[in-house]
Amino acid sequence: MSSMEVVLDVARRSMGDELERFAENTLEYLRREGHLLVDNPNIPEIPVDFRRRHVLVVVRGVDYKKDLHLLERSGYLREQQPLLIGVDGGADALLAMGRTPDLIIGDMDSVSERALRCGATIVVHGYADGRAPGSERLDALGIDHLVFSSTGTSEDIAMLIAFERGADLIVAVGTHNSMVEFLDKGRAGMAST
């Protein structure tokens, strides 16, 4: 057996273990968060009107630059003027293309101070137990913010907020969209997505 065949064999065997862990974690999230499927989540009062608007959620993930430029070249951004949500560094991606986010959501670990001071409403993604480490950074900078405590990822809560607040359409750029991406991320929170 060649060294490449050995590597592929090991990868195939470990993939089953990874899928099993992912499935178990997903079931655990369904047990803990199943109420989100039928109840209204406790979203903080956000001073942004989502009703009857398109919402663009930008995450600095796979192909986000290419997709953003496509949305701009197609005329979508100009014609629809969607409400812009930057998830952490996604806010900087919007600023880099000359757009100002309406809302920045995340744990505030990969967003610049420039973006945090751009005038957007800021929502810190807190843990389900109420802790919100990103608040410490914003408090130190003297930046007003809200906290939304929830399990899952920051991109999850961005979409949840947009949906629950009445967005007509949610367009996502750079988000996770395949099992390979979810498994590669290696984080338990990805099963919530």
JSON list of C-alpha atoms in Angstrom, two decimals:
[
{"chain": "A", "resi": 1, "resn": "MET", "atom": "CA", "xyz": [0.00, 0.00, 0.00]},
{"chain": "A", "resi": 2, "resn": "SER", "atom": "CA", "xyz": [1.40, 3.42, -0.98]},
{"chain": "A", "resi": 3, "resn": "SER", "atom": "CA", "xyz": [1.71, 6.22, 1.57]},
{"chain": "A", "resi": 4, "resn": "MET", "atom": "CA", "xyz": [-1.19, 8.04, -0.13]},
{"chain": "A", "resi": 5, "resn": "GLU", "atom": "CA", "xyz": [-3.42, 4.98, 0.20]},
{"chain": "A", "resi": 6, "resn": "VAL", "atom": "CA", "xyz": [-2.52, 4.75, 3.89]},
{"chain": "A", "resi": 7, "resn": "VAL", "atom": "CA", "xyz": [-3.44, 8.42, 4.43]},
{"chain": "A", "resi": 8, "resn": "LEU", "atom": "CA", "xyz": [-6.76, 7.96, 2.61]},
{"chain": "A", "resi": 9, "resn": "ASP", "atom": "CA", "xyz": [-7.53, 4.81, 4.60]},
{"chain": "A", "resi": 10, "resn": "VAL", "atom": "CA", "xyz": [-6.89, 6.60, 7.91]},
{"chain": "A", "resi": 11, "resn": "ALA", "atom": "CA", "xyz": [-9.03, 9.55, 6.76]},
{"chain": "A", "resi": 12, "resn": "ARG", "atom": "CA", "xyz": [-11.92, 7.26, 5.80]},
{"chain": "A", "resi": 13, "resn": "ARG", "atom": "CA", "xyz": [-11.80, 5.49, 9.15]},
{"chain": "A", "resi": 14, "resn": "SER", "atom": "CA", "xyz": [-11.71, 8.72, 11.16]},
{"chain": "A", "resi": 15, "resn": "MET", "atom": "CA", "xyz": [-14.52, 10.27, 9.08]},
{"chain": "A", "resi": 16, "resn": "GLY", "atom": "CA", "xyz": [-17.00, 7.82, 10.60]},
{"chain": "A", "resi": 17, "resn": "ASP", "atom": "CA", "xyz": [-15.92, 8.87, 14.10]},
{"chain": "A", "resi": 18, "resn": "GLU", "atom": "CA", "xyz": [-16.24, 12.55, 13.17]},
{"chain": "A", "resi": 19, "resn": "LEU", "atom": "CA", "xyz": [-19.72, 12.07, 11.70]},
{"chain": "A", "resi": 20, "resn": "GLU", "atom": "CA", "xyz": [-20.80, 10.14, 14.78]},
{"chain": "A", "resi": 21, "resn": "ARG", "atom": "CA", "xyz": [-19.57, 12.92, 17.11]},
{"chain": "A", "resi": 22, "resn": "PHE", "atom": "CA", "xyz": [-21.26, 15.54, 14.91]},
{"chain": "A", "resi": 23, "resn": "ALA", "atom": "CA", "xyz": [-24.56, 13.60, 14.94]},
{"chain": "A", "resi": 24, "resn": "GLU", "atom": "CA", "xyz": [-24.44, 13.13, 18.72]},
{"chain": "A", "resi": 25, "resn": "ASN", "atom": "CA", "xyz": [-23.71, 16.82, 19.18]},
{"chain": "A", "resi": 26, "resn": "THR", "atom": "CA", "xyz": [-26.57, 17.74, 16.85]},
{"chain": "A", "resi": 27, "resn": "LEU", "atom": "CA", "xyz": [-29.00, 15.58, 18.83]},
{"chain": "A", "resi": 28, "resn": "GLU", "atom": "CA", "xyz": [-27.79, 17.22, 22.05]},
{"chain": "A", "resi": 29, "resn": "TYR", "atom": "CA", "xyz": [-28.52, 20.66, 20.57]},
{"chain": "A", "resi": 30, "resn": "LEU", "atom": "CA", "xyz": [-31.99, 19.47, 19.52]},
{"chain": "A", "resi": 31, "resn": "ARG", "atom": "CA", "xyz": [-32.64, 18.36, 23.10]},
{"chain": "A", "resi": 32, "resn": "ARG", "atom": "CA", "xyz": [-31.41, 21.68, 24.51]},
{"chain": "A", "resi": 33, "resn": "GLU", "atom": "CA", "xyz": [-32.63, 24.05, 21.78]},
{"chain": "A", "resi": 34, "resn": "GLY", "atom": "CA", "xyz": [-35.65, 22.29, 20.30]},
{"chain": "A", "resi": 35, "resn": "HIS", "atom": "CA", "xyz": [-37.79, 25.08, 21.73]},
{"chain": "A", "resi": 36, "resn": "LEU", "atom": "CA", "xyz": [-36.26, 27.45, 19.14]},
{"chain": "A", "resi": 37, "resn": "LEU", "atom": "CA", "xyz": [-38.12, 25.53, 16.46]},
{"chain": "A", "resi": 38, "resn": "VAL", "atom": "CA", "xyz": [-41.51, 26.31, 18.00]},
{"chain": "A", "resi": 39, "resn": "ASP", "atom": "CA", "xyz": [-41.06, 29.17, 20.49]},
{"chain": "A", "resi": 40, "resn": "ASN", "atom": "CA", "xyz": [-40.04, 32.76, 20.02]},
{"chain": "A", "resi": 41, "resn": "PRO", "atom": "CA", "xyz": [-36.43, 33.24, 21.11]},
{"chain": "A", "resi": 42, "resn": "ASN", "atom": "CA", "xyz": [-35.65, 35.94, 23.66]},
{"chain": "A", "resi": 43, "resn": "ILE", "atom": "CA", "xyz": [-33.98, 38.40, 21.28]},
{"chain": "A", "resi": 44, "resn": "PRO", "atom": "CA", "xyz": [-32.94, 41.76, 22.72]},
{"chain": "A", "resi": 45, "resn": "GLU", "atom": "CA", "xyz": [-34.68, 44.91, 21.47]},
{"chain": "A", "resi": 46, "resn": "ILE", "atom": "CA", "xyz": [-32.51, 45.93, 18.54]},
{"chain": "A", "resi": 47, "resn": "PRO", "atom": "CA", "xyz": [-33.10, 49.46, 17.18]},
{"chain": "A", "resi": 48, "resn": "VAL", "atom": "CA", "xyz": [-32.97, 48.34, 13.54]},
{"chain": "A", "resi": 49, "resn": "ASP", "atom": "CA", "xyz": [-36.10, 47.77, 11.42]},
{"chain": "A", "resi": 50, "resn": "PHE", "atom": "CA", "xyz": [-35.84, 44.46, 9.55]},
{"chain": "A", "resi": 51, "resn": "ARG", "atom": "CA", "xyz": [-39.48, 44.28, 8.41]},
{"chain": "A", "resi": 52, "resn": "ARG", "atom": "CA", "xyz": [-40.03, 43.72, 4.69]},
{"chain": "A", "resi": 53, "resn": "ARG", "atom": "CA", "xyz": [-36.32, 44.18, 3.97]},
{"chain": "A", "resi": 54, "resn": "HIS", "atom": "CA", "xyz": [-33.67, 42.04, 2.39]},
{"chain": "A", "resi": 55, "resn": "VAL", "atom": "CA", "xyz": [-30.84, 41.30, 4.81]},
{"chain": "A", "resi": 56, "resn": "LEU", "atom": "CA", "xyz": [-27.27, 40.51, 3.77]},
{"chain": "A", "resi": 57, "resn": "VAL", "atom": "CA", "xyz": [-25.32, 38.54, 6.39]},
{"chain": "A", "resi": 58, "resn": "VAL", "atom": "CA", "xyz": [-21.57, 38.73, 5.75]},
{"chain": "A", "resi": 59, "resn": "VAL", "atom": "CA", "xyz": [-19.15, 36.26, 7.36]},
{"chain": "A", "resi": 60, "resn": "ARG", "atom": "CA", "xyz": [-15.48, 36.21, 6.42]},
{"chain": "A", "resi": 61, "resn": "GLY", "atom": "CA", "xyz": [-15.65, 32.60, 5.25]},
{"chain": "A", "resi": 62, "resn": "VAL", "atom": "CA", "xyz": [-15.12, 30.70, 2.03]},
{"chain": "A", "resi": 63, "resn": "ASP", "atom": "CA", "xyz": [-15.37, 32.88, -1.11]},
{"chain": "A", "resi": 64, "resn": "TYR", "atom": "CA", "xyz": [-16.87, 35.85, 0.77]},
{"chain": "A", "resi": 65, "resn": "LYS", "atom": "CA", "xyz": [-14.94, 38.42, -1.31]},
{"chain": "A", "resi": 66, "resn": "LYS", "atom": "CA", "xyz": [-15.93, 36.84, -4.61]},
{"chain": "A", "resi": 67, "resn": "ASP", "atom": "CA", "xyz": [-19.57, 36.62, -3.55]},
{"chain": "A", "resi": 68, "resn": "LEU", "atom": "CA", "xyz": [-19.67, 40.20, -2.26]},
{"chain": "A", "resi": 69, "resn": "HIS", "atom": "CA", "xyz": [-18.22, 41.52, -5.51]},
{"chain": "A", "resi": 70, "resn": "LEU", "atom": "CA", "xyz": [-20.74, 39.45, -7.48]},
{"chain": "A", "resi": 71, "resn": "LEU", "atom": "CA", "xyz": [-23.61, 40.96, -5.47]},
{"chain": "A", "resi": 72, "resn": "GLU", "atom": "CA", "xyz": [-22.23, 44.42, -6.16]},
{"chain": "A", "resi": 73, "resn": "ARG", "atom": "CA", "xyz": [-21.59, 43.86, -9.89]},
{"chain": "A", "resi": 74, "resn": "SER", "atom": "CA", "xyz": [-25.04, 42.31, -10.37]},
{"chain": "A", "resi": 75, "resn": "GLY", "atom": "CA", "xyz": [-26.70, 45.46, -9.03]},
{"chain": "A", "resi": 76, "resn": "TYR", "atom": "CA", "xyz": [-28.26, 43.62, -6.09]},
{"chain": "A", "resi": 77, "resn": "LEU", "atom": "CA", "xyz": [-26.73, 45.91, -3.44]},
{"chain": "A", "resi": 78, "resn": "ARG", "atom": "CA", "xyz": [-27.72, 49.07, -5.30]},
{"chain": "A", "resi": 79, "resn": "GLU", "atom": "CA", "xyz": [-31.23, 47.91, -6.25]},
{"chain": "A", "resi": 80, "resn": "GLN", "atom": "CA", "xyz": [-32.30, 46.13, -3.06]},
{"chain": "A", "resi": 81, "resn": "GLN", "atom": "CA", "xyz": [-30.27, 48.15, -0.55]},
{"chain": "A", "resi": 82, "resn": "PRO", "atom": "CA", "xyz": [-30.31, 45.29, 1.93]},
{"chain": "A", "resi": 83, "resn": "LEU", "atom": "CA", "xyz": [-29.83, 45.78, 5.61]},
{"chain": "A", "resi": 84, "resn": "LEU", "atom": "CA", "xyz": [-26.17, 44.83, 6.18]},
{"chain": "A", "resi": 85, "resn": "ILE", "atom": "CA", "xyz": [-25.08, 42.55, 9.01]},
{"chain": "A", "resi": 86, "resn": "GLY", "atom": "CA", "xyz": [-21.37, 41.97, 9.54]},
{"chain": "A", "resi": 87, "resn": "VAL", "atom": "CA", "xyz": [-20.61, 38.91, 11.62]},
{"chain": "A", "resi": 88, "resn": "ASP", "atom": "CA", "xyz": [-17.38, 39.81, 13.44]},
{"chain": "A", "resi": 89, "resn": "GLY", "atom": "CA", "xyz": [-14.79, 40.43, 10.69]},
{"chain": "A", "resi": 90, "resn": "GLY", "atom": "CA", "xyz": [-17.59, 40.49, 8.13]},
{"chain": "A", "resi": 91, "resn": "ALA", "atom": "CA", "xyz": [-18.12, 44.09, 9.25]},
{"chain": "A", "resi": 92, "resn": "ASP", "atom": "CA", "xyz": [-14.58, 44.90, 8.06]},
{"chain": "A", "resi": 93, "resn": "ALA", "atom": "CA", "xyz": [-15.29, 43.15, 4.75]},
{"chain": "A", "resi": 94, "resn": "LEU", "atom": "CA", "xyz": [-18.26, 45.48, 4.22]},
{"chain": "A", "resi": 95, "resn": "LEU", "atom": "CA", "xyz": [-16.20, 48.55, 5.10]},
{"chain": "A", "resi": 96, "resn": "ALA", "atom": "CA", "xyz": [-13.46, 47.43, 2.70]},
{"chain": "A", "resi": 97, "resn": "MET", "atom": "CA", "xyz": [-15.94, 47.60, -0.16]},
{"chain": "A", "resi": 98, "resn": "GLY", "atom": "CA", "xyz": [-17.25, 51.00, 0.87]},
{"chain": "A", "resi": 99, "resn": "ARG", "atom": "CA", "xyz": [-20.37, 49.79, 2.69]},
{"chain": "A", "resi": 100, "resn": "THR", "atom": "CA", "xyz": [-21.23, 50.47, 6.32]},
{"chain": "A", "resi": 101, "resn": "PRO", "atom": "CA", "xyz": [-22.87, 47.66, 8.28]},
{"chain": "A", "resi": 102, "resn": "ASP", "atom": "CA", "xyz": [-26.17, 48.41, 9.98]},
{"chain": "A", "resi": 103, "resn": "LEU", "atom": "CA", "xyz": [-25.52, 45.72, 12.57]},
{"chain": "A", "resi": 104, "resn": "ILE", "atom": "CA", "xyz": [-22.41, 43.94, 13.82]},
{"chain": "A", "resi": 105, "resn": "ILE", "atom": "CA", "xyz": [-22.94, 40.62, 15.57]},
{"chain": "A", "resi": 106, "resn": "GLY", "atom": "CA", "xyz": [-20.32, 38.36, 17.12]},
{"chain": "A", "resi": 107, "resn": "ASP", "atom": "CA", "xyz": [-18.03, 37.61, 19.99]},
{"chain": "A", "resi": 108, "resn": "MET", "atom": "CA", "xyz": [-15.92, 40.63, 18.93]},
{"chain": "A", "resi": 109, "resn": "ASP", "atom": "CA", "xyz": [-12.68, 38.69, 18.59]},
{"chain": "A", "resi": 110, "resn": "SER", "atom": "CA", "xyz": [-12.01, 39.39, 14.90]},
{"chain": "A", "resi": 111, "resn": "VAL", "atom": "CA", "xyz": [-13.57, 42.77, 14.19]},
{"chain": "A", "resi": 112, "resn": "SER", "atom": "CA", "xyz": [-11.52, 45.96, 14.06]},
{"chain": "A", "resi": 113, "resn": "GLU", "atom": "CA", "xyz": [-12.01, 48.94, 16.34]},
{"chain": "A", "resi": 114, "resn": "ARG", "atom": "CA", "xyz": [-12.66, 50.98, 13.17]},
{"chain": "A", "resi": 115, "resn": "ALA", "atom": "CA", "xyz": [-15.65, 48.76, 12.36]},
{"chain": "A", "resi": 116, "resn": "LEU", "atom": "CA", "xyz": [-16.89, 48.89, 15.95]},
{"chain": "A", "resi": 117, "resn": "ARG", "atom": "CA", "xyz": [-16.90, 52.69, 15.74]},
{"chain": "A", "resi": 118, "resn": "CYS", "atom": "CA", "xyz": [-18.62, 52.92, 12.31]},
{"chain": "A", "resi": 119, "resn": "GLY", "atom": "CA", "xyz": [-22.05, 53.68, 13.77]},
{"chain": "A", "resi": 120, "resn": "ALA", "atom": "CA", "xyz": [-23.55, 50.21, 13.48]},
{"chain": "A", "resi": 121, "resn": "THR", "atom": "CA", "xyz": [-25.70, 48.72, 16.22]},
{"chain": "A", "resi": 122, "resn": "ILE", "atom": "CA", "xyz": [-23.56, 46.12, 17.99]},
{"chain": "A", "resi": 123, "resn": "VAL", "atom": "CA", "xyz": [-24.81, 42.84, 19.40]},
{"chain": "A", "resi": 124, "resn": "VAL", "atom": "CA", "xyz": [-22.37, 40.71, 21.37]},
{"chain": "A", "resi": 125, "resn": "HIS", "atom": "CA", "xyz": [-22.94, 36.98, 21.07]},
{"chain": "A", "resi": 126, "resn": "GLY", "atom": "CA", "xyz": [-22.99, 35.77, 24.66]},
{"chain": "A", "resi": 127, "resn": "TYR", "atom": "CA", "xyz": [-22.88, 32.23, 25.96]},
{"chain": "A", "resi": 128, "resn": "ALA", "atom": "CA", "xyz": [-26.07, 30.45, 26.98]},
{"chain": "A", "resi": 129, "resn": "ASP", "atom": "CA", "xyz": [-25.05, 30.87, 30.64]},
{"chain": "A", "resi": 130, "resn": "GLY", "atom": "CA", "xyz": [-25.09, 34.65, 30.23]},
{"chain": "A", "resi": 131, "resn": "ARG", "atom": "CA", "xyz": [-21.35, 35.32, 30.03]},
{"chain": "A", "resi": 132, "resn": "ALA", "atom": "CA", "xyz": [-20.32, 37.59, 27.16]},
{"chain": "A", "resi": 133, "resn": "PRO", "atom": "CA", "xyz": [-16.52, 37.98, 26.98]},
{"chain": "A", "resi": 134, "resn": "GLY", "atom": "CA", "xyz": [-16.82, 40.28, 23.95]},
{"chain": "A", "resi": 135, "resn": "SER", "atom": "CA", "xyz": [-18.55, 42.83, 26.18]},
{"chain": "A", "resi": 136, "resn": "GLU", "atom": "CA", "xyz": [-15.33, 43.35, 28.09]},
{"chain": "A", "resi": 137, "resn": "ARG", "atom": "CA", "xyz": [-13.57, 44.63, 24.97]},
{"chain": "A", "resi": 138, "resn": "LEU", "atom": "CA", "xyz": [-16.45, 46.96, 24.10]},
{"chain": "A", "resi": 139, "resn": "ASP", "atom": "CA", "xyz": [-16.74, 48.23, 27.67]},
{"chain": "A", "resi": 140, "resn": "ALA", "atom": "CA", "xyz": [-13.01, 49.01, 27.66]},
{"chain": "A", "resi": 141, "resn": "LEU", "atom": "CA", "xyz": [-13.47, 50.93, 24.39]},
{"chain": "A", "resi": 142, "resn": "GLY", "atom": "CA", "xyz": [-16.56, 52.73, 25.71]},
{"chain": "A", "resi": 143, "resn": "ILE", "atom": "CA", "xyz": [-18.77, 51.36, 22.93]},
{"chain": "A", "resi": 144, "resn": "ASP", "atom": "CA", "xyz": [-22.48, 50.80, 23.57]},
{"chain": "A", "resi": 145, "resn": "HIS", "atom": "CA", "xyz": [-23.77, 47.33, 22.76]},
{"chain": "A", "resi": 146, "resn": "LEU", "atom": "CA", "xyz": [-26.44, 44.74, 23.39]},
{"chain": "A", "resi": 147, "resn": "VAL", "atom": "CA", "xyz": [-25.92, 41.11, 24.38]},
{"chain": "A", "resi": 148, "resn": "PHE", "atom": "CA", "xyz": [-27.78, 38.16, 22.89]},
{"chain": "A", "resi": 149, "resn": "SER", "atom": "CA", "xyz": [-27.00, 34.97, 24.79]},
{"chain": "A", "resi": 150, "resn": "SER", "atom": "CA", "xyz": [-27.50, 31.87, 22.70]},
{"chain": "A", "resi": 151, "resn": "THR", "atom": "CA", "xyz": [-25.79, 28.64, 21.78]},
{"chain": "A", "resi": 152, "resn": "GLY", "atom": "CA", "xyz": [-24.62, 28.05, 18.23]},
{"chain": "A", "resi": 153, "resn": "THR", "atom": "CA", "xyz": [-22.51, 30.38, 16.17]},
{"chain": "A", "resi": 154, "resn": "SER", "atom": "CA", "xyz": [-22.65, 34.14, 15.65]},
{"chain": "A", "resi": 155, "resn": "GLU", "atom": "CA", "xyz": [-23.81, 33.61, 12.08]},
{"chain": "A", "resi": 156, "resn": "ASP", "atom": "CA", "xyz": [-26.66, 31.48, 13.48]},
{"chain": "A", "resi": 157, "resn": "ILE", "atom": "CA", "xyz": [-27.88, 34.30, 15.69]},
{"chain": "A", "resi": 158, "resn": "ALA", "atom": "CA", "xyz": [-27.50, 36.85, 12.88]},
{"chain": "A", "resi": 159, "resn": "MET", "atom": "CA", "xyz": [-29.88, 34.80, 10.74]},
{"chain": "A", "resi": 160, "resn": "LEU", "atom": "CA", "xyz": [-32.17, 34.08, 13.68]},
{"chain": "A", "resi": 161, "resn": "ILE", "atom": "CA", "xyz": [-32.47, 37.80, 14.49]},
{"chain": "A", "resi": 162, "resn": "ALA", "atom": "CA", "xyz": [-33.14, 38.70, 10.84]},
{"chain": "A", "resi": 163, "resn": "PHE", "atom": "CA", "xyz": [-35.80, 35.99, 10.53]},
{"chain": "A", "resi": 164, "resn": "GLU", "atom": "CA", "xyz": [-37.51, 36.73, 13.83]},
{"chain": "A", "resi": 165, "resn": "ARG", "atom": "CA", "xyz": [-37.54, 40.48, 13.16]},
{"chain": "A", "resi": 166, "resn": "GLY", "atom": "CA", "xyz": [-39.39, 40.04, 9.85]},
{"chain": "A", "resi": 167, "resn": "ALA", "atom": "CA", "xyz": [-36.81, 40.11, 7.05]},
{"chain": "A", "resi": 168, "resn": "ASP", "atom": "CA", "xyz": [-38.31, 39.24, 3.67]},
{"chain": "A", "resi": 169, "resn": "LEU", "atom": "CA", "xyz": [-35.14, 37.56, 2.43]},
{"chain": "A", "resi": 170, "resn": "ILE", "atom": "CA", "xyz": [-31.85, 36.62, 4.07]},
{"chain": "A", "resi": 171, "resn": "VAL", "atom": "CA", "xyz": [-28.81, 36.42, 1.79]},
{"chain": "A", "resi": 172, "resn": "ALA", "atom": "CA", "xyz": [-25.70, 34.90, 3.37]},
{"chain": "A", "resi": 173, "resn": "VAL", "atom": "CA", "xyz": [-22.13, 35.37, 2.15]},
{"chain": "A", "resi": 174, "resn": "GLY", "atom": "CA", "xyz": [-19.16, 33.42, 3.52]},
{"chain": "A", "resi": 175, "resn": "THR", "atom": "CA", "xyz": [-21.26, 31.22, 5.79]},
{"chain": "A", "resi": 176, "resn": "HIS", "atom": "CA", "xyz": [-20.71, 27.52, 6.32]},
{"chain": "A", "resi": 177, "resn": "ASN", "atom": "CA", "xyz": [-22.61, 25.54, 3.74]},
{"chain": "A", "resi": 178, "resn": "SER", "atom": "CA", "xyz": [-21.34, 21.98, 3.54]},
{"chain": "A", "resi": 179, "resn": "MET", "atom": "CA", "xyz": [-20.67, 19.06, 5.85]},
{"chain": "A", "resi": 180, "resn": "VAL", "atom": "CA", "xyz": [-16.97, 19.30, 5.05]},
{"chain": "A", "resi": 181, "resn": "GLU", "atom": "CA", "xyz": [-16.89, 22.88, 6.32]},
{"chain": "A", "resi": 182, "resn": "PHE", "atom": "CA", "xyz": [-18.85, 21.99, 9.46]},
{"chain": "A", "resi": 183, "resn": "LEU", "atom": "CA", "xyz": [-16.59, 19.04, 10.25]},
{"chain": "A", "resi": 184, "resn": "ASP", "atom": "CA", "xyz": [-13.41, 20.96, 9.42]},
{"chain": "A", "resi": 185, "resn": "LYS", "atom": "CA", "xyz": [-14.40, 23.70, 11.84]},
{"chain": "A", "resi": 186, "resn": "GLY", "atom": "CA", "xyz": [-14.09, 21.17, 14.66]},
{"chain": "A", "resi": 187, "resn": "ARG", "atom": "CA", "xyz": [-16.33, 23.11, 17.05]},
{"chain": "A", "resi": 188, "resn": "ALA", "atom": "CA", "xyz": [-19.22, 21.63, 18.93]},
{"chain": "A", "resi": 189, "resn": "GLY", "atom": "CA", "xyz": [-21.30, 24.76, 18.27]},
{"chain": "A", "resi": 190, "resn": "MET", "atom": "CA", "xyz": [-21.40, 23.96, 14.57]},
{"chain": "A", "resi": 191, "resn": "ALA", "atom": "CA", "xyz": [-23.98, 21.24, 15.19]},
{"chain": "A", "resi": 192, "resn": "SER", "atom": "CA", "xyz": [-26.39, 23.94, 16.31]},
{"chain": "A", "resi": 193, "resn": "THR", "atom": "CA", "xyz": [-26.20, 25.49, 12.86]}
]
